[in-house]
Amino acid sequence: GENVEQHPSTLSVQEGDSAVIKCTYSDSASNYFPWYKQELGKGPQLIIDIRSNVGEKKDQRIAVTLNKTAKHFSLHITETQPEDSAVYFCAASIRSGGYNKLIFGAGTRLAVHP
Amino acid sequence: DTEVTQTPKHLVMGMTNKKSLKCEQHMGHRAMYWYKQKAKKPPELMFVYSYEKLSINESVPSRFSPECPNSSLLNLHLHALQPEDSALYLCASSEGPGMSKETQYFGPGTRLLVL
């Protein structure tokens, strides 16, 4: 079945630095890749997503890149701030019985130090 | 507005109790989801409802019983749970079940403790 691997599991950066989180997926038919941010005690919040017909997407300090040939996609956060500290999950959408399901990576715990 | 609401926020129940979790969205979304999330793990899909019909059941034990009374509401009925069922239960919704409509928005979750 589909598998999504996410690295690193923890990431510690200084405020103002950039952070990069990488994911790989196994199902070449996957065509939708969202990223979620989950703060302590809250539900996952969609921060950016990308579809397979696009190679890169940017929203202010956040960008996502997708390499369909290599089956990997990455989240880039520039000028990190302490409020960026959270767990980040990547996901890949797969078809199952005519419906779309999200397969999540294991998560990356990002700590931004002032 | 991309809000999904869930009640209650916290729930403590004994193994013989019956309780229900509720989820509501008013975005006109026609697909709704239940996930279970254990500490330091990603969400795990439990059920998918599409147009108020159960579309996917990820081999969830029968002590969890989902219900979709209408297109805005999703319930999860709990009965005879085990301590290992303690987790954060998340509800999500998307515009539809198909491609280009699958962006999922999550609620804040219900933190369940089974004693």
mmCIF file of C-alpha atoms in Angstrom:
data_model
loop_
_atom_site.group_PDB
_atom_site.id
_atom_site.type_symbol
_atom_site.label_atom_id
_atom_site.label_comp_id
_atom_site.label_asym_id
_atom_site.label_seq_id
_atom_site.Cartn_x
_atom_site.Cartn_y
_atom_site.Cartn_z
ATOM 1 C CA GLY A 1 0.000 0.000 0.000
ATOM 2 C CA GLU A 2 0.915 3.672 -0.106
ATOM 3 C CA ASN A 3 3.616 4.759 2.280
ATOM 4 C CA VAL A 4 4.737 8.294 3.099
ATOM 5 C CA GLU A 5 8.092 8.802 4.754
ATOM 6 C CA GLN A 6 8.876 12.110 6.450
ATOM 7 C CA HIS A 7 12.234 13.491 7.600
ATOM 8 C CA PRO A 8 13.517 14.716 9.941
ATOM 9 C CA SER A 9 11.441 13.643 12.926
ATOM 10 C CA THR A 10 12.670 16.636 14.930
ATOM 11 C CA LEU A 11 14.106 19.934 13.756
ATOM 12 C CA SER A 12 15.510 22.730 15.884
ATOM 13 C CA VAL A 13 16.327 26.132 14.341
ATOM 14 C CA GLN A 14 17.106 29.634 15.477
ATOM 15 C CA GLU A 15 14.535 32.343 14.869
ATOM 16 C CA GLY A 16 15.036 33.824 11.432
ATOM 17 C CA ASP A 17 16.602 30.690 9.966
ATOM 18 C CA SER A 18 14.937 28.526 7.312
ATOM 19 C CA ALA A 19 13.444 25.092 7.959
ATOM 20 C CA VAL A 20 13.023 22.314 5.406
ATOM 21 C CA ILE A 21 10.980 19.140 5.857
ATOM 22 C CA LYS A 22 11.052 16.390 3.250
ATOM 23 C CA CYS A 23 8.612 13.633 2.346
ATOM 24 C CA THR A 24 8.655 10.767 -0.100
ATOM 25 C CA TYR A 25 5.682 8.724 -1.284
ATOM 26 C CA SER A 26 5.389 5.340 -2.965
ATOM 27 C CA ASP A 27 2.181 5.445 -5.065
ATOM 28 C CA SER A 28 2.925 7.097 -8.402
ATOM 29 C CA ALA A 29 -0.824 7.693 -8.852
ATOM 30 C CA SER A 30 -0.905 10.138 -5.921
ATOM 31 C CA ASN A 31 -1.677 13.622 -7.195
ATOM 32 C CA TYR A 32 -2.507 15.773 -4.165
ATOM 33 C CA PHE A 33 -0.121 16.644 -1.331
ATOM 34 C CA PRO A 34 -1.240 18.768 1.642
ATOM 35 C CA TRP A 35 0.809 19.944 4.615
ATOM 36 C CA TYR A 36 -0.701 20.340 8.076
ATOM 37 C CA LYS A 37 0.534 22.157 11.154
ATOM 38 C CA GLN A 38 -0.601 20.833 14.520
ATOM 39 C CA GLU A 39 -0.078 22.843 17.676
ATOM 40 C CA LEU A 40 -0.314 21.276 21.103
ATOM 41 C CA GLY A 41 -3.889 20.417 22.035
ATOM 42 C CA LYS A 42 -5.295 21.427 18.640
ATOM 43 C CA GLY A 43 -6.403 19.761 15.439
ATOM 44 C CA PRO A 44 -4.242 19.757 12.291
ATOM 45 C CA GLN A 45 -4.434 23.004 10.340
ATOM 46 C CA LEU A 46 -3.937 23.005 6.565
ATOM 47 C CA ILE A 47 -1.104 25.397 5.750
ATOM 48 C CA ILE A 48 -0.418 24.709 2.090
ATOM 49 C CA ASP A 49 -1.104 22.059 -0.527
ATOM 50 C CA ILE A 50 0.064 21.220 -4.031
ATOM 51 C CA ARG A 51 -1.270 19.182 -6.910
ATOM 52 C CA SER A 52 0.779 17.064 -9.253
ATOM 53 C CA ASN A 53 0.408 19.414 -12.214
ATOM 54 C CA VAL A 54 2.368 22.082 -10.302
ATOM 55 C CA GLY A 55 6.037 21.953 -9.326
ATOM 56 C CA GLU A 56 6.101 24.691 -6.713
ATOM 57 C CA LYS A 57 3.675 26.780 -4.701
ATOM 58 C CA LYS A 58 4.383 29.657 -2.359
ATOM 59 C CA ASP A 59 2.349 31.466 0.289
ATOM 60 C CA GLN A 60 4.269 34.226 2.058
ATOM 61 C CA ARG A 61 6.979 32.502 4.163
ATOM 62 C CA ILE A 62 5.855 28.987 3.243
ATOM 63 C CA ALA A 63 6.605 27.119 0.028
ATOM 64 C CA VAL A 64 6.155 23.564 -1.159
ATOM 65 C CA THR A 65 8.027 21.872 -3.992
ATOM 66 C CA LEU A 66 7.078 18.646 -5.735
ATOM 67 C CA ASN A 67 9.248 16.319 -7.796
ATOM 68 C CA LYS A 68 6.914 13.730 -9.337
ATOM 69 C CA THR A 69 9.704 11.810 -11.013
ATOM 70 C CA ALA A 70 11.519 11.263 -7.735
ATOM 71 C CA LYS A 71 8.247 11.015 -5.786
ATOM 72 C CA HIS A 72 9.207 13.516 -3.159
ATOM 73 C CA PHE A 73 7.910 16.849 -1.932
ATOM 74 C CA SER A 74 9.245 19.356 0.564
ATOM 75 C CA LEU A 75 8.037 22.136 2.841
ATOM 76 C CA HIS A 76 10.177 25.238 3.151
ATOM 77 C CA ILE A 77 9.616 27.819 5.876
ATOM 78 C CA THR A 78 11.702 30.984 5.664
ATOM 79 C CA GLU A 79 12.354 33.575 8.378
ATOM 80 C CA THR A 80 11.076 31.214 11.056
ATOM 81 C CA GLN A 81 9.346 32.636 14.108
ATOM 82 C CA PRO A 82 8.687 31.079 17.539
ATOM 83 C CA GLU A 83 5.007 30.692 16.618
ATOM 84 C CA ASP A 84 6.053 28.318 13.824
ATOM 85 C CA SER A 85 6.930 25.798 16.555
ATOM 86 C CA ALA A 86 4.567 22.842 16.105
ATOM 87 C CA VAL A 87 4.334 19.361 14.607
ATOM 88 C CA TYR A 88 4.126 19.340 10.817
ATOM 89 C CA PHE A 89 2.571 16.469 8.854
ATOM 90 C CA CYS A 90 2.857 15.852 5.134
ATOM 91 C CA ALA A 91 0.271 13.704 3.376
ATOM 92 C CA ALA A 92 -0.391 12.121 0.006
ATOM 93 C CA SER A 93 -3.808 11.421 -1.435
ATOM 94 C CA ILE A 94 -4.574 7.965 -2.813
ATOM 95 C CA ARG A 95 -7.630 6.469 -4.454
ATOM 96 C CA SER A 96 -9.362 3.712 -2.499
ATOM 97 C CA GLY A 97 -12.600 2.182 -3.711
ATOM 98 C CA GLY A 98 -13.437 5.278 -5.716
ATOM 99 C CA TYR A 99 -12.697 7.661 -2.850
ATOM 100 C CA ASN A 100 -9.679 9.717 -1.894
ATOM 101 C CA LYS A 101 -7.797 8.971 1.306
ATOM 102 C CA LEU A 102 -4.926 10.839 2.890
ATOM 103 C CA ILE A 103 -1.852 8.895 3.946
ATOM 104 C CA PHE A 104 0.142 10.884 6.493
ATOM 105 C CA GLY A 105 3.847 10.994 7.206
ATOM 106 C CA ALA A 106 5.010 10.376 10.769
ATOM 107 C CA GLY A 107 5.393 14.088 11.513
ATOM 108 C CA THR A 108 8.209 16.544 12.203
ATOM 109 C CA ARG A 109 8.445 18.392 15.498
ATOM 110 C CA LEU A 110 9.800 21.854 14.720
ATOM 111 C CA ALA A 111 11.211 24.006 17.509
ATOM 112 C CA VAL A 112 12.098 27.633 16.735
ATOM 113 C CA HIS A 113 14.297 29.193 19.420
ATOM 114 C CA PRO A 114 14.250 32.969 19.996
ATOM 115 C CA ASP B 1 -14.951 30.083 6.704
ATOM 116 C CA THR B 2 -13.319 26.651 7.018
ATOM 117 C CA GLU B 3 -14.531 25.752 10.486
ATOM 118 C CA VAL B 4 -15.294 22.292 11.735
ATOM 119 C CA THR B 5 -16.567 22.139 15.307
ATOM 120 C CA GLN B 6 -16.428 19.181 17.671
ATOM 121 C CA THR B 7 -18.042 18.509 21.020
ATOM 122 C CA PRO B 8 -17.157 17.745 23.699
ATOM 123 C CA LYS B 9 -13.529 18.930 23.905
ATOM 124 C CA HIS B 10 -12.726 16.394 26.588
ATOM 125 C CA LEU B 11 -14.459 13.172 27.608
ATOM 126 C CA VAL B 12 -13.740 10.671 30.356
ATOM 127 C CA MET B 13 -15.676 7.427 30.279
ATOM 128 C CA GLY B 14 -15.664 4.035 31.881
ATOM 129 C CA MET B 15 -15.473 0.828 29.910
ATOM 130 C CA THR B 16 -19.190 0.155 30.378
ATOM 131 C CA ASN B 17 -20.383 3.614 29.403
ATOM 132 C CA LYS B 18 -22.075 4.735 26.219
ATOM 133 C CA LYS B 19 -21.146 8.175 24.895
ATOM 134 C CA SER B 20 -21.231 10.082 21.627
ATOM 135 C CA LEU B 21 -18.879 12.497 19.906
ATOM 136 C CA LYS B 22 -20.336 15.172 17.664
ATOM 137 C CA CYS B 23 -18.951 17.010 14.660
ATOM 138 C CA GLU B 24 -20.522 19.818 12.666
ATOM 139 C CA GLN B 25 -19.608 21.817 9.575
ATOM 140 C CA HIS B 26 -21.542 24.467 7.672
ATOM 141 C CA MET B 27 -19.343 24.745 4.601
ATOM 142 C CA GLY B 28 -21.658 22.666 2.435
ATOM 143 C CA HIS B 29 -19.081 19.875 2.355
ATOM 144 C CA ARG B 30 -20.394 16.474 1.290
ATOM 145 C CA ALA B 31 -17.587 14.276 2.647
ATOM 146 C CA MET B 32 -16.851 13.882 6.354
ATOM 147 C CA TYR B 33 -14.203 11.852 8.138
ATOM 148 C CA TRP B 34 -13.375 10.418 11.541
ATOM 149 C CA TYR B 35 -9.733 9.985 12.525
ATOM 150 C CA LYS B 36 -8.050 8.653 15.645
ATOM 151 C CA GLN B 37 -4.756 10.172 16.762
ATOM 152 C CA LYS B 38 -2.526 8.701 19.444
ATOM 153 C CA ALA B 39 0.140 10.811 21.107
ATOM 154 C CA LYS B 40 3.096 11.663 18.844
ATOM 155 C CA LYS B 41 1.528 9.827 15.898
ATOM 156 C CA PRO B 42 -0.209 11.000 12.718
ATOM 157 C CA PRO B 43 -3.997 10.819 12.364
ATOM 158 C CA GLU B 44 -5.343 7.394 11.391
ATOM 159 C CA LEU B 45 -8.442 7.240 9.223
ATOM 160 C CA MET B 46 -11.410 5.409 10.749
ATOM 161 C CA PHE B 47 -14.468 6.230 8.619
ATOM 162 C CA VAL B 48 -15.430 8.241 5.560
ATOM 163 C CA TYR B 49 -18.944 9.438 4.800
ATOM 164 C CA SER B 50 -19.793 10.658 1.338
ATOM 165 C CA TYR B 51 -23.193 12.244 0.687
ATOM 166 C CA GLU B 52 -24.340 10.924 4.098
ATOM 167 C CA LYS B 53 -23.471 7.333 3.198
ATOM 168 C CA LEU B 54 -20.689 5.333 4.822
ATOM 169 C CA SER B 55 -18.075 4.920 2.103
ATOM 170 C CA ILE B 56 -14.997 3.686 3.940
ATOM 171 C CA ASN B 57 -14.662 1.730 7.176
ATOM 172 C CA GLU B 58 -11.007 1.063 7.929
ATOM 173 C CA SER B 59 -11.763 -2.205 9.764
ATOM 174 C CA VAL B 60 -12.719 -0.307 12.907
ATOM 175 C CA PRO B 61 -14.035 -2.400 15.851
ATOM 176 C CA SER B 62 -17.802 -2.386 16.232
ATOM 177 C CA ARG B 63 -17.560 -0.616 19.598
ATOM 178 C CA PHE B 64 -17.198 2.504 17.411
ATOM 179 C CA SER B 65 -20.395 3.258 15.515
ATOM 180 C CA PRO B 66 -20.543 6.255 13.142
ATOM 181 C CA GLU B 67 -23.687 8.055 12.108
ATOM 182 C CA CYS B 68 -24.356 10.862 9.649
ATOM 183 C CA PRO B 69 -27.848 12.291 10.374
ATOM 184 C CA ASN B 70 -27.541 14.982 7.692
ATOM 185 C CA SER B 71 -24.951 16.625 5.486
ATOM 186 C CA SER B 72 -23.730 18.943 8.276
ATOM 187 C CA LEU B 73 -23.504 16.519 11.179
ATOM 188 C CA LEU B 74 -21.374 13.513 11.968
ATOM 189 C CA ASN B 75 -21.568 11.483 15.164
ATOM 190 C CA LEU B 76 -19.380 8.766 16.603
ATOM 191 C CA HIS B 77 -21.135 6.539 19.123
ATOM 192 C CA LEU B 78 -18.901 4.819 21.659
ATOM 193 C CA HIS B 79 -19.758 1.709 23.656
ATOM 194 C CA ALA B 80 -17.715 -0.698 25.744
ATOM 195 C CA LEU B 81 -14.422 0.976 24.905
ATOM 196 C CA GLN B 82 -11.037 -0.204 26.112
ATOM 197 C CA PRO B 83 -8.314 1.884 27.771
ATOM 198 C CA GLU B 84 -6.238 1.611 24.576
ATOM 199 C CA ASP B 85 -8.983 3.547 22.779
ATOM 200 C CA SER B 86 -7.915 6.657 24.683
ATOM 201 C CA ALA B 87 -6.816 9.155 22.031
ATOM 202 C CA LEU B 88 -7.645 12.407 20.277
ATOM 203 C CA TYR B 89 -10.600 11.869 17.932
ATOM 204 C CA LEU B 90 -10.590 14.209 14.977
ATOM 205 C CA CYS B 91 -13.346 15.041 12.550
ATOM 206 C CA ALA B 92 -12.625 16.480 9.122
ATOM 207 C CA SER B 93 -14.635 17.501 6.091
ATOM 208 C CA SER B 94 -13.960 18.120 2.411
ATOM 209 C CA GLU B 95 -15.991 19.577 -0.417
ATOM 210 C CA GLY B 96 -16.459 16.130 -1.880
ATOM 211 C CA PRO B 97 -14.893 12.686 -2.033
ATOM 212 C CA GLY B 98 -13.436 13.028 -5.497
ATOM 213 C CA MET B 99 -10.391 14.522 -7.072
ATOM 214 C CA SER B 100 -9.942 18.318 -6.882
ATOM 215 C CA LYS B 101 -12.395 18.413 -3.950
ATOM 216 C CA GLU B 102 -10.418 16.393 -1.459
ATOM 217 C CA THR B 103 -8.880 19.171 0.640
ATOM 218 C CA GLN B 104 -9.670 18.200 4.215
ATOM 219 C CA TYR B 105 -10.291 20.654 7.047
ATOM 220 C CA PHE B 106 -9.973 19.341 10.568
ATOM 221 C CA GLY B 107 -11.824 20.170 13.753
ATOM 222 C CA PRO B 108 -10.066 20.718 17.100
ATOM 223 C CA GLY B 109 -10.727 17.149 18.230
ATOM 224 C CA THR B 110 -12.203 15.446 21.280
ATOM 225 C CA ARG B 111 -9.657 14.142 23.765
ATOM 226 C CA LEU B 112 -11.019 10.855 25.067
ATOM 227 C CA LEU B 113 -9.837 9.036 28.178
ATOM 228 C CA VAL B 114 -11.181 5.556 28.854
ATOM 229 C CA LEU B 115 -10.772 4.342 32.421
#
